[in-house]
């Protein structure tokens, strides 16, 4: 059984850890609020841009632009978003397992499946298992903004245009709430807008030309989808970390209560033992004095 000093030292250690987990929870909660605001601000623009692309694509052939034109799929690329740090529950594990299951299931159907990954956790996971990691981005959250997403999207578009892959999928954690994040996989390239509803189709006179509009809007759509996915992933990470740190703080509180009870029992036992020794010694002296 551990001594009083050992129990006291362990309680202090857990209390120090609890202070850290509570601080991390507060930081994640503040960052989560900002990330939620960014998502809410981005959604109206994303929805309206998609509506414009649907309307425009319904009036042109699929081969009017290389981002619309379907191909025979021989090489698939996965754009995977993970975190640079841990301590966020199953956030990284869920994404990594989703990618791993997909590759094992589909590897025989394609010539190659390549990965572009955001975050140290995903990079280390896939490199350790010898997956074909094409490129990675780390520590992008420090100065993250639309320009960074645009830079990443430009590299992905270039790879698609040059034939490095024939299909691109986004894989990230979709933010639902602070306690709920869902790993999703979405096809990003080639862009395939749904067919518009039946009805009167209005013809427009375009200025500039349709090809110029496609050349401007389609890459912007890809950039904004990458931006949106990164925002969703960042919010999901903060939500997962906040939940994990809250659970860790609660577990630390329970451990402190149990150790405190154990400490009190051990102290009572020690006091009782000392009293018994004193009483026994006094009794021995008394008997010795009588004799």
PDB file of C-alpha atoms in Angstrom:
ATOM      1  CA  UNK A   1       0.000   0.000   0.000  1.00  0.00           C
ATOM      2  CA  UNK A   2       1.460   3.423  -0.924  1.00  0.00           C
ATOM      3  CA  UNK A   3       2.482   5.706   1.906  1.00  0.00           C
ATOM      4  CA  UNK A   4       1.003   9.077   2.801  1.00  0.00           C
ATOM      5  CA  UNK A   5       3.805  10.946   1.057  1.00  0.00           C
ATOM      6  CA  UNK A   6       3.291   8.994  -2.172  1.00  0.00           C
ATOM      7  CA  UNK A   7      -0.472   9.605  -2.149  1.00  0.00           C
ATOM      8  CA  UNK A   8       0.018  13.318  -1.442  1.00  0.00           C
ATOM      9  CA  UNK A   9       2.522  13.592  -4.291  1.00  0.00           C
ATOM     10  CA  UNK A  10       0.140  11.854  -6.686  1.00  0.00           C
ATOM     11  CA  UNK A  11      -2.752  14.153  -5.728  1.00  0.00           C
ATOM     12  CA  UNK A  12      -0.608  17.231  -6.423  1.00  0.00           C
ATOM     13  CA  UNK A  13       0.451  15.780  -9.777  1.00  0.00           C
ATOM     14  CA  UNK A  14      -3.164  15.167 -10.826  1.00  0.00           C
ATOM     15  CA  UNK A  15      -4.186  18.646  -9.664  1.00  0.00           C
ATOM     16  CA  UNK A  16      -1.468  20.157 -11.862  1.00  0.00           C
ATOM     17  CA  UNK A  17      -2.665  18.106 -14.828  1.00  0.00           C
ATOM     18  CA  UNK A  18      -6.240  19.189 -14.151  1.00  0.00           C
ATOM     19  CA  UNK A  19      -5.222  22.852 -14.318  1.00  0.00           C
ATOM     20  CA  UNK A  20      -3.695  22.217 -17.745  1.00  0.00           C
ATOM     21  CA  UNK A  21      -6.752  20.365 -19.080  1.00  0.00           C
ATOM     22  CA  UNK A  22      -9.103  23.092 -17.841  1.00  0.00           C
ATOM     23  CA  UNK A  23      -6.958  25.778 -19.482  1.00  0.00           C
ATOM     24  CA  UNK A  24      -6.872  23.819 -22.750  1.00  0.00           C
ATOM     25  CA  UNK A  25     -10.647  23.449 -22.628  1.00  0.00           C
ATOM     26  CA  UNK A  26     -11.098  27.211 -22.230  1.00  0.00           C
ATOM     27  CA  UNK A  27      -8.702  27.977 -25.082  1.00  0.00           C
ATOM     28  CA  UNK A  28     -10.434  25.492 -27.392  1.00  0.00           C
ATOM     29  CA  UNK A  29     -13.845  26.912 -26.479  1.00  0.00           C
ATOM     30  CA  UNK A  30     -12.711  30.427 -27.458  1.00  0.00           C
ATOM     31  CA  UNK A  31     -11.179  29.221 -30.727  1.00  0.00           C
ATOM     32  CA  UNK A  32     -14.263  27.125 -31.480  1.00  0.00           C
ATOM     33  CA  UNK A  33     -16.488  30.182 -31.303  1.00  0.00           C
ATOM     34  CA  UNK A  34     -14.340  32.034 -33.838  1.00  0.00           C
ATOM     35  CA  UNK A  35     -14.244  28.986 -36.117  1.00  0.00           C
ATOM     36  CA  UNK A  36     -18.042  28.670 -35.971  1.00  0.00           C
ATOM     37  CA  UNK A  37     -18.425  32.331 -36.903  1.00  0.00           C
ATOM     38  CA  UNK A  38     -16.089  31.809 -39.883  1.00  0.00           C
ATOM     39  CA  UNK A  39     -18.130  28.825 -41.093  1.00  0.00           C
ATOM     40  CA  UNK A  40     -21.408  30.720 -40.811  1.00  0.00           C
ATOM     41  CA  UNK A  41     -19.924  33.652 -42.744  1.00  0.00           C
ATOM     42  CA  UNK A  42     -18.611  31.381 -45.520  1.00  0.00           C
ATOM     43  CA  UNK A  43     -21.728  29.298 -46.149  1.00  0.00           C
ATOM     44  CA  UNK A  44     -23.904  31.908 -47.945  1.00  0.00           C
ATOM     45  CA  UNK A  45     -21.152  32.679 -50.460  1.00  0.00           C
ATOM     46  CA  UNK A  46     -20.469  28.965 -50.995  1.00  0.00           C
ATOM     47  CA  UNK A  47     -24.159  28.218 -51.601  1.00  0.00           C
ATOM     48  CA  UNK A  48     -24.649  31.111 -54.024  1.00  0.00           C
ATOM     49  CA  UNK A  49     -21.465  30.266 -55.955  1.00  0.00           C
ATOM     50  CA  UNK A  50     -22.670  26.675 -56.319  1.00  0.00           C
ATOM     51  CA  UNK A  51     -26.046  27.869 -57.614  1.00  0.00           C
ATOM     52  CA  UNK A  52     -24.305  29.992 -60.252  1.00  0.00           C
ATOM     53  CA  UNK A  53     -22.133  27.060 -61.343  1.00  0.00           C
ATOM     54  CA  UNK A  54     -25.185  24.773 -61.607  1.00  0.00           C
ATOM     55  CA  UNK A  55     -26.977  27.339 -63.733  1.00  0.00           C
ATOM     56  CA  UNK A  56     -23.966  27.931 -65.959  1.00  0.00           C
ATOM     57  CA  UNK A  57     -23.016  24.248 -66.341  1.00  0.00           C
ATOM     58  CA  UNK A  58     -26.561  23.386 -67.440  1.00  0.00           C
ATOM     59  CA  UNK A  59     -26.061  25.543 -70.536  1.00  0.00           C
ATOM     60  CA  UNK A  60     -22.717  24.138 -71.708  1.00  0.00           C
ATOM     61  CA  UNK A  61     -21.307  20.747 -72.623  1.00  0.00           C
ATOM     62  CA  UNK A  62     -19.373  18.792 -70.022  1.00  0.00           C
ATOM     63  CA  UNK A  63     -16.181  19.110 -72.057  1.00  0.00           C
ATOM     64  CA  UNK A  64     -16.408  22.915 -72.103  1.00  0.00           C
ATOM     65  CA  UNK A  65     -13.832  23.019 -69.294  1.00  0.00           C
ATOM     66  CA  UNK A  66     -11.324  20.461 -68.062  1.00  0.00           C
ATOM     67  CA  UNK A  67     -12.650  20.699 -64.483  1.00  0.00           C
ATOM     68  CA  UNK A  68     -16.101  19.627 -65.715  1.00  0.00           C
ATOM     69  CA  UNK A  69     -15.043  16.982 -68.202  1.00  0.00           C
ATOM     70  CA  UNK A  70     -15.263  13.434 -66.814  1.00  0.00           C
ATOM     71  CA  UNK A  71     -12.368  11.035 -67.376  1.00  0.00           C
ATOM     72  CA  UNK A  72     -11.635   7.372 -67.190  1.00  0.00           C
ATOM     73  CA  UNK A  73     -10.522   7.047 -63.576  1.00  0.00           C
ATOM     74  CA  UNK A  74      -7.177   5.293 -63.252  1.00  0.00           C
ATOM     75  CA  UNK A  75      -5.549   7.326 -60.472  1.00  0.00           C
ATOM     76  CA  UNK A  76      -7.425   8.689 -57.455  1.00  0.00           C
ATOM     77  CA  UNK A  77      -6.223  11.432 -55.117  1.00  0.00           C
ATOM     78  CA  UNK A  78      -7.404  11.954 -51.548  1.00  0.00           C
ATOM     79  CA  UNK A  79      -7.121  15.338 -49.883  1.00  0.00           C
ATOM     80  CA  UNK A  80      -7.133  14.441 -46.177  1.00  0.00           C
ATOM     81  CA  UNK A  81      -7.408  16.994 -43.361  1.00  0.00           C
ATOM     82  CA  UNK A  82      -6.113  16.041 -39.906  1.00  0.00           C
ATOM     83  CA  UNK A  83      -4.661  17.971 -36.969  1.00  0.00           C
ATOM     84  CA  UNK A  84      -1.097  18.899 -36.093  1.00  0.00           C
ATOM     85  CA  UNK A  85      -1.646  18.032 -32.433  1.00  0.00           C
ATOM     86  CA  UNK A  86      -3.321  15.304 -30.448  1.00  0.00           C
ATOM     87  CA  UNK A  87      -5.351  15.475 -27.223  1.00  0.00           C
ATOM     88  CA  UNK A  88      -8.579  15.748 -29.208  1.00  0.00           C
ATOM     89  CA  UNK A  89     -10.195  12.371 -28.638  1.00  0.00           C
ATOM     90  CA  UNK A  90     -10.863  10.263 -31.722  1.00  0.00           C
ATOM     91  CA  UNK A  91     -10.704  13.224 -34.131  1.00  0.00           C
ATOM     92  CA  UNK A  92      -7.569  12.098 -35.982  1.00  0.00           C
ATOM     93  CA  UNK A  93      -8.198   8.384 -35.568  1.00  0.00           C
ATOM     94  CA  UNK A  94     -11.603   8.515 -37.275  1.00  0.00           C
ATOM     95  CA  UNK A  95     -10.199  10.264 -40.359  1.00  0.00           C
ATOM     96  CA  UNK A  96      -7.128   8.038 -40.617  1.00  0.00           C
ATOM     97  CA  UNK A  97      -9.191   4.878 -40.313  1.00  0.00           C
ATOM     98  CA  UNK A  98     -11.668   6.102 -42.943  1.00  0.00           C
ATOM     99  CA  UNK A  99      -8.842   6.699 -45.419  1.00  0.00           C
ATOM    100  CA  UNK A 100      -7.173   3.400 -44.612  1.00  0.00           C
ATOM    101  CA  UNK A 101     -10.393   1.430 -45.103  1.00  0.00           C
ATOM    102  CA  UNK A 102     -11.092   3.173 -48.415  1.00  0.00           C
ATOM    103  CA  UNK A 103      -7.612   2.444 -49.773  1.00  0.00           C
ATOM    104  CA  UNK A 104      -7.725  -1.217 -48.762  1.00  0.00           C
ATOM    105  CA  UNK A 105     -11.182  -1.577 -50.324  1.00  0.00           C
ATOM    106  CA  UNK A 106     -10.460   0.257 -53.594  1.00  0.00           C
ATOM    107  CA  UNK A 107      -6.754  -0.301 -54.275  1.00  0.00           C
ATOM    108  CA  UNK A 108      -7.432  -3.126 -56.729  1.00  0.00           C
ATOM    109  CA  UNK A 109      -9.844  -0.973 -58.768  1.00  0.00           C
ATOM    110  CA  UNK A 110      -7.311   1.733 -59.669  1.00  0.00           C
ATOM    111  CA  UNK A 111      -3.727   1.951 -60.800  1.00  0.00           C
ATOM    112  CA  UNK A 112      -2.812   4.198 -57.895  1.00  0.00           C
ATOM    113  CA  UNK A 113      -4.306   6.046 -54.924  1.00  0.00           C
ATOM    114  CA  UNK A 114      -2.303   9.047 -53.731  1.00  0.00           C
ATOM    115  CA  UNK A 115      -2.750  11.194 -50.640  1.00  0.00           C
ATOM    116  CA  UNK A 116      -2.309  14.904 -50.045  1.00  0.00           C
ATOM    117  CA  UNK A 117      -2.591  15.444 -46.321  1.00  0.00           C
ATOM    118  CA  UNK A 118      -2.965  18.412 -43.984  1.00  0.00           C
ATOM    119  CA  UNK A 119      -1.624  17.964 -40.445  1.00  0.00           C
ATOM    120  CA  UNK A 120       1.238  16.144 -38.756  1.00  0.00           C
ATOM    121  CA  UNK A 121      -0.975  13.402 -37.350  1.00  0.00           C
ATOM    122  CA  UNK A 122      -2.174  12.299 -40.779  1.00  0.00           C
ATOM    123  CA  UNK A 123       1.256  12.657 -42.372  1.00  0.00           C
ATOM    124  CA  UNK A 124       2.969  10.539 -39.726  1.00  0.00           C
ATOM    125  CA  UNK A 125       0.200   7.924 -39.783  1.00  0.00           C
ATOM    126  CA  UNK A 126       0.248   7.371 -43.550  1.00  0.00           C
ATOM    127  CA  UNK A 127       4.026   7.549 -43.976  1.00  0.00           C
ATOM    128  CA  UNK A 128       4.492   5.003 -41.208  1.00  0.00           C
ATOM    129  CA  UNK A 129       2.175   2.598 -43.065  1.00  0.00           C
ATOM    130  CA  UNK A 130       3.879   3.193 -46.427  1.00  0.00           C
ATOM    131  CA  UNK A 131       0.910   4.790 -48.170  1.00  0.00           C
ATOM    132  CA  UNK A 132       1.609   6.908 -51.244  1.00  0.00           C
ATOM    133  CA  UNK A 133       1.711  10.401 -49.700  1.00  0.00           C
ATOM    134  CA  UNK A 134       2.059  12.879 -52.554  1.00  0.00           C
ATOM    135  CA  UNK A 135       2.370  16.047 -50.497  1.00  0.00           C
ATOM    136  CA  UNK A 136       1.664  17.359 -47.031  1.00  0.00           C
ATOM    137  CA  UNK A 137       0.955  20.671 -45.314  1.00  0.00           C
ATOM    138  CA  UNK A 138       1.676  21.233 -41.625  1.00  0.00           C
ATOM    139  CA  UNK A 139       1.143  24.123 -39.197  1.00  0.00           C
ATOM    140  CA  UNK A 140      -1.209  25.941 -41.571  1.00  0.00           C
ATOM    141  CA  UNK A 141      -3.588  26.973 -38.766  1.00  0.00           C
ATOM    142  CA  UNK A 142      -1.176  29.595 -37.430  1.00  0.00           C
ATOM    143  CA  UNK A 143      -1.843  32.031 -40.284  1.00  0.00           C
ATOM    144  CA  UNK A 144      -4.768  30.296 -41.937  1.00  0.00           C
ATOM    145  CA  UNK A 145      -6.993  32.222 -44.319  1.00  0.00           C
ATOM    146  CA  UNK A 146      -8.562  32.008 -47.732  1.00  0.00           C
ATOM    147  CA  UNK A 147      -5.252  32.764 -49.464  1.00  0.00           C
ATOM    148  CA  UNK A 148      -3.698  29.630 -47.978  1.00  0.00           C
ATOM    149  CA  UNK A 149      -6.668  27.531 -49.095  1.00  0.00           C
ATOM    150  CA  UNK A 150      -6.399  29.090 -52.549  1.00  0.00           C
ATOM    151  CA  UNK A 151      -2.720  28.135 -52.722  1.00  0.00           C
ATOM    152  CA  UNK A 152      -3.491  24.521 -51.783  1.00  0.00           C
ATOM    153  CA  UNK A 153      -6.390  24.369 -54.266  1.00  0.00           C
ATOM    154  CA  UNK A 154      -4.165  25.721 -57.052  1.00  0.00           C
ATOM    155  CA  UNK A 155      -1.710  22.877 -56.456  1.00  0.00           C
ATOM    156  CA  UNK A 156      -4.535  20.321 -56.537  1.00  0.00           C
ATOM    157  CA  UNK A 157      -5.980  21.794 -59.748  1.00  0.00           C
ATOM    158  CA  UNK A 158      -2.543  21.741 -61.349  1.00  0.00           C
ATOM    159  CA  UNK A 159      -2.126  18.058 -60.469  1.00  0.00           C
ATOM    160  CA  UNK A 160      -5.539  17.265 -61.930  1.00  0.00           C
ATOM    161  CA  UNK A 161      -4.891  19.272 -65.101  1.00  0.00           C
ATOM    162  CA  UNK A 162      -1.493  17.622 -65.644  1.00  0.00           C
ATOM    163  CA  UNK A 163      -2.933  14.127 -65.236  1.00  0.00           C
ATOM    164  CA  UNK A 164      -1.300  13.248 -61.908  1.00  0.00           C
ATOM    165  CA  UNK A 165      -4.751  11.929 -60.902  1.00  0.00           C
ATOM    166  CA  UNK A 166      -8.164  11.605 -62.535  1.00  0.00           C
ATOM    167  CA  UNK A 167     -10.417  12.090 -59.511  1.00  0.00           C
ATOM    168  CA  UNK A 168     -10.090  14.007 -56.263  1.00  0.00           C
ATOM    169  CA  UNK A 169     -11.914  13.443 -52.977  1.00  0.00           C
ATOM    170  CA  UNK A 170     -12.055  15.632 -49.873  1.00  0.00           C
ATOM    171  CA  UNK A 171     -11.900  13.786 -46.541  1.00  0.00           C
ATOM    172  CA  UNK A 172     -12.412  15.790 -43.360  1.00  0.00           C
ATOM    173  CA  UNK A 173     -14.435  16.009 -40.154  1.00  0.00           C
ATOM    174  CA  UNK A 174     -17.714  17.823 -40.669  1.00  0.00           C
ATOM    175  CA  UNK A 175     -18.600  20.062 -37.755  1.00  0.00           C
ATOM    176  CA  UNK A 176     -22.069  19.531 -36.297  1.00  0.00           C
ATOM    177  CA  UNK A 177     -21.650  20.645 -32.707  1.00  0.00           C
ATOM    178  CA  UNK A 178     -19.007  20.820 -30.009  1.00  0.00           C
ATOM    179  CA  UNK A 179     -19.674  17.170 -29.121  1.00  0.00           C
ATOM    180  CA  UNK A 180     -20.424  15.844 -32.597  1.00  0.00           C
ATOM    181  CA  UNK A 181     -18.065  15.664 -35.577  1.00  0.00           C
ATOM    182  CA  UNK A 182     -18.671  13.357 -38.532  1.00  0.00           C
ATOM    183  CA  UNK A 183     -15.904  12.176 -40.902  1.00  0.00           C
ATOM    184  CA  UNK A 184     -17.069  12.683 -44.488  1.00  0.00           C
ATOM    185  CA  UNK A 185     -15.724  11.972 -47.956  1.00  0.00           C
ATOM    186  CA  UNK A 186     -16.793  14.232 -50.835  1.00  0.00           C
ATOM    187  CA  UNK A 187     -15.899  14.139 -54.508  1.00  0.00           C
ATOM    188  CA  UNK A 188     -14.352  17.454 -55.542  1.00  0.00           C
ATOM    189  CA  UNK A 189     -12.941  16.849 -59.041  1.00  0.00           C
ATOM    190  CA  UNK A 190     -14.173  16.588 -61.675  1.00  0.00           C
ATOM    191  CA  UNK A 191     -16.949  19.018 -60.779  1.00  0.00           C
ATOM    192  CA  UNK A 192     -20.316  17.435 -61.470  1.00  0.00           C
ATOM    193  CA  UNK A 193     -23.224  19.813 -60.836  1.00  0.00           C
ATOM    194  CA  UNK A 194     -26.659  18.193 -60.554  1.00  0.00           C
ATOM    195  CA  UNK A 195     -29.074  18.532 -63.414  1.00  0.00           C
ATOM    196  CA  UNK A 196     -31.375  21.560 -62.984  1.00  0.00           C
ATOM    197  CA  UNK A 197     -35.054  20.995 -62.362  1.00  0.00           C
ATOM    198  CA  UNK A 198     -37.348  20.724 -65.345  1.00  0.00           C
ATOM    199  CA  UNK A 199     -38.928  23.957 -66.405  1.00  0.00           C
ATOM    200  CA  UNK A 200     -38.411  27.046 -68.459  1.00  0.00           C
ATOM    201  CA  UNK A 201     -34.717  27.488 -69.240  1.00  0.00           C
ATOM    202  CA  UNK A 202     -33.751  31.119 -69.689  1.00  0.00           C
ATOM    203  CA  UNK A 203     -31.035  31.837 -72.232  1.00  0.00           C
ATOM    204  CA  UNK A 204     -28.511  34.505 -71.369  1.00  0.00           C
ATOM    205  CA  UNK A 205     -26.133  36.658 -73.346  1.00  0.00           C
ATOM    206  CA  UNK A 206     -22.775  36.306 -71.598  1.00  0.00           C
ATOM    207  CA  UNK A 207     -20.261  39.079 -71.174  1.00  0.00           C
ATOM    208  CA  UNK A 208     -17.522  37.949 -70.891  1.00  0.00           C
ATOM    209  CA  UNK A 209     -17.865  34.645 -72.737  1.00  0.00           C
ATOM    210  CA  UNK A 210     -18.964  31.377 -71.170  1.00  0.00           C
ATOM    211  CA  UNK A 211     -15.415  29.989 -71.352  1.00  0.00           C
ATOM    212  CA  UNK A 212     -14.087  33.041 -69.504  1.00  0.00           C
ATOM    213  CA  UNK A 213     -16.737  32.656 -66.817  1.00  0.00           C
ATOM    214  CA  UNK A 214     -15.937  28.968 -66.380  1.00  0.00           C
ATOM    215  CA  UNK A 215     -12.234  29.725 -66.207  1.00  0.00           C
ATOM    216  CA  UNK A 216     -12.908  32.203 -63.404  1.00  0.00           C
ATOM    217  CA  UNK A 217     -15.673  30.477 -61.439  1.00  0.00           C
ATOM    218  CA  UNK A 218     -14.634  26.809 -61.424  1.00  0.00           C
ATOM    219  CA  UNK A 219     -11.177  27.272 -59.859  1.00  0.00           C
ATOM    220  CA  UNK A 220     -12.752  29.682 -57.385  1.00  0.00           C
ATOM    221  CA  UNK A 221     -15.313  27.032 -56.493  1.00  0.00           C
ATOM    222  CA  UNK A 222     -12.555  24.460 -55.874  1.00  0.00           C
ATOM    223  CA  UNK A 223     -10.628  26.961 -53.735  1.00  0.00           C
ATOM    224  CA  UNK A 224     -13.672  27.794 -51.674  1.00  0.00           C
ATOM    225  CA  UNK A 225     -14.575  24.142 -51.134  1.00  0.00           C
ATOM    226  CA  UNK A 226     -11.065  23.517 -49.832  1.00  0.00           C
ATOM    227  CA  UNK A 227     -11.417  26.602 -47.628  1.00  0.00           C
ATOM    228  CA  UNK A 228     -14.791  25.434 -46.323  1.00  0.00           C
ATOM    229  CA  UNK A 229     -13.490  21.922 -45.593  1.00  0.00           C
ATOM    230  CA  UNK A 230     -10.534  23.364 -43.674  1.00  0.00           C
ATOM    231  CA  UNK A 231     -12.848  25.591 -41.645  1.00  0.00           C
ATOM    232  CA  UNK A 232     -15.060  22.610 -40.846  1.00  0.00           C
ATOM    233  CA  UNK A 233     -12.008  20.578 -39.822  1.00  0.00           C
ATOM    234  CA  UNK A 234     -10.608  23.354 -37.636  1.00  0.00           C
ATOM    235  CA  UNK A 235     -13.932  23.813 -35.839  1.00  0.00           C
ATOM    236  CA  UNK A 236     -14.245  20.045 -35.417  1.00  0.00           C
ATOM    237  CA  UNK A 237     -10.756  19.837 -33.941  1.00  0.00           C
ATOM    238  CA  UNK A 238     -11.458  22.553 -31.379  1.00  0.00           C
ATOM    239  CA  UNK A 239     -14.792  20.960 -30.498  1.00  0.00           C
ATOM    240  CA  UNK A 240     -13.209  17.517 -30.106  1.00  0.00           C
ATOM    241  CA  UNK A 241     -10.371  18.915 -27.992  1.00  0.00           C
ATOM    242  CA  UNK A 242     -12.765  20.885 -25.796  1.00  0.00           C
ATOM    243  CA  UNK A 243     -14.840  17.749 -25.185  1.00  0.00           C
ATOM    244  CA  UNK A 244     -11.754  15.614 -24.539  1.00  0.00           C
ATOM    245  CA  UNK A 245     -10.292  18.126 -22.082  1.00  0.00           C
ATOM    246  CA  UNK A 246     -13.627  18.414 -20.276  1.00  0.00           C
ATOM    247  CA  UNK A 247     -13.714  14.632 -19.881  1.00  0.00           C
ATOM    248  CA  UNK A 248     -10.082  14.623 -18.728  1.00  0.00           C
ATOM    249  CA  UNK A 249     -10.831  17.310 -16.119  1.00  0.00           C
ATOM    250  CA  UNK A 250     -13.806  15.305 -14.835  1.00  0.00           C
ATOM    251  CA  UNK A 251     -11.725  12.139 -14.654  1.00  0.00           C
ATOM    252  CA  UNK A 252      -9.001  14.018 -12.764  1.00  0.00           C
ATOM    253  CA  UNK A 253     -11.603  15.263 -10.274  1.00  0.00           C
ATOM    254  CA  UNK A 254     -12.795  11.696  -9.681  1.00  0.00           C
ATOM    255  CA  UNK A 255      -9.224  10.472  -9.214  1.00  0.00           C
ATOM    256  CA  UNK A 256      -8.512  13.272  -6.740  1.00  0.00           C
ATOM    257  CA  UNK A 257     -11.607  12.320  -4.715  1.00  0.00           C
ATOM    258  CA  UNK A 258     -10.590   8.654  -4.632  1.00  0.00           C
ATOM    259  CA  UNK A 259      -6.999   9.449  -3.692  1.00  0.00           C
ATOM    260  CA  UNK A 260      -8.159  11.898  -1.008  1.00  0.00           C
ATOM    261  CA  UNK A 261     -10.356   9.178   0.491  1.00  0.00           C
ATOM    262  CA  UNK A 262      -7.441   6.749   0.314  1.00  0.00           C
ATOM    263  CA  UNK A 263      -5.170   9.343   1.927  1.00  0.00           C
ATOM    264  CA  UNK A 264      -7.628   9.936   4.795  1.00  0.00           C
ATOM    265  CA  UNK A 265      -7.996   6.201   5.408  1.00  0.00           C
ATOM    266  CA  UNK A 266      -4.233   5.751   5.415  1.00  0.00           C
ATOM    267  CA  UNK A 267      -3.803   8.705   7.789  1.00  0.00           C
ATOM    268  CA  UNK A 268      -6.480   7.343  10.126  1.00  0.00           C
ATOM    269  CA  UNK A 269      -4.804   3.960  10.084  1.00  0.00           C
ATOM    270  CA  UNK A 270      -1.459   5.603  10.853  1.00  0.00           C
ATOM    271  CA  UNK A 271      -2.943   7.615  13.723  1.00  0.00           C
ATOM    272  CA  UNK A 272      -4.687   4.531  15.118  1.00  0.00           C
ATOM    273  CA  UNK A 273      -1.437   2.574  14.932  1.00  0.00           C
ATOM    274  CA  UNK A 274       0.456   5.308  16.767  1.00  0.00           C
ATOM    275  CA  UNK A 275      -2.226   5.512  19.469  1.00  0.00           C
ATOM    276  CA  UNK A 276      -2.116   1.755  19.932  1.00  0.00           C
ATOM    277  CA  UNK A 277       1.671   1.899  20.260  1.00  0.00           C
ATOM    278  CA  UNK A 278       1.411   4.702  22.840  1.00  0.00           C
ATOM    279  CA  UNK A 279      -1.265   2.892  24.825  1.00  0.00           C
ATOM    280  CA  UNK A 280       0.686  -0.367  24.612  1.00  0.00           C
ATOM    281  CA  UNK A 281       3.876   1.348  25.771  1.00  0.00           C
ATOM    282  CA  UNK A 282       2.093   3.077  28.635  1.00  0.00           C
ATOM    283  CA  UNK A 283       0.522  -0.216  29.679  1.00  0.00           C
ATOM    284  CA  UNK A 284       3.907  -1.908  29.617  1.00  0.00           C
ATOM    285  CA  UNK A 285       5.429   0.831  31.773  1.00  0.00           C
ATOM    286  CA  UNK A 286       2.560   0.636  34.206  1.00  0.00           C
ATOM    287  CA  UNK A 287       2.922  -3.083  34.597  1.00  0.00           C
ATOM    288  CA  UNK A 288       6.688  -2.706  35.008  1.00  0.00           C
ATOM    289  CA  UNK A 289       6.200  -0.114  37.718  1.00  0.00           C
ATOM    290  CA  UNK A 290       3.786  -2.324  39.642  1.00  0.00           C
ATOM    291  CA  UNK A 291       6.248  -5.168  39.678  1.00  0.00           C
TER     292      UNK A 291
END
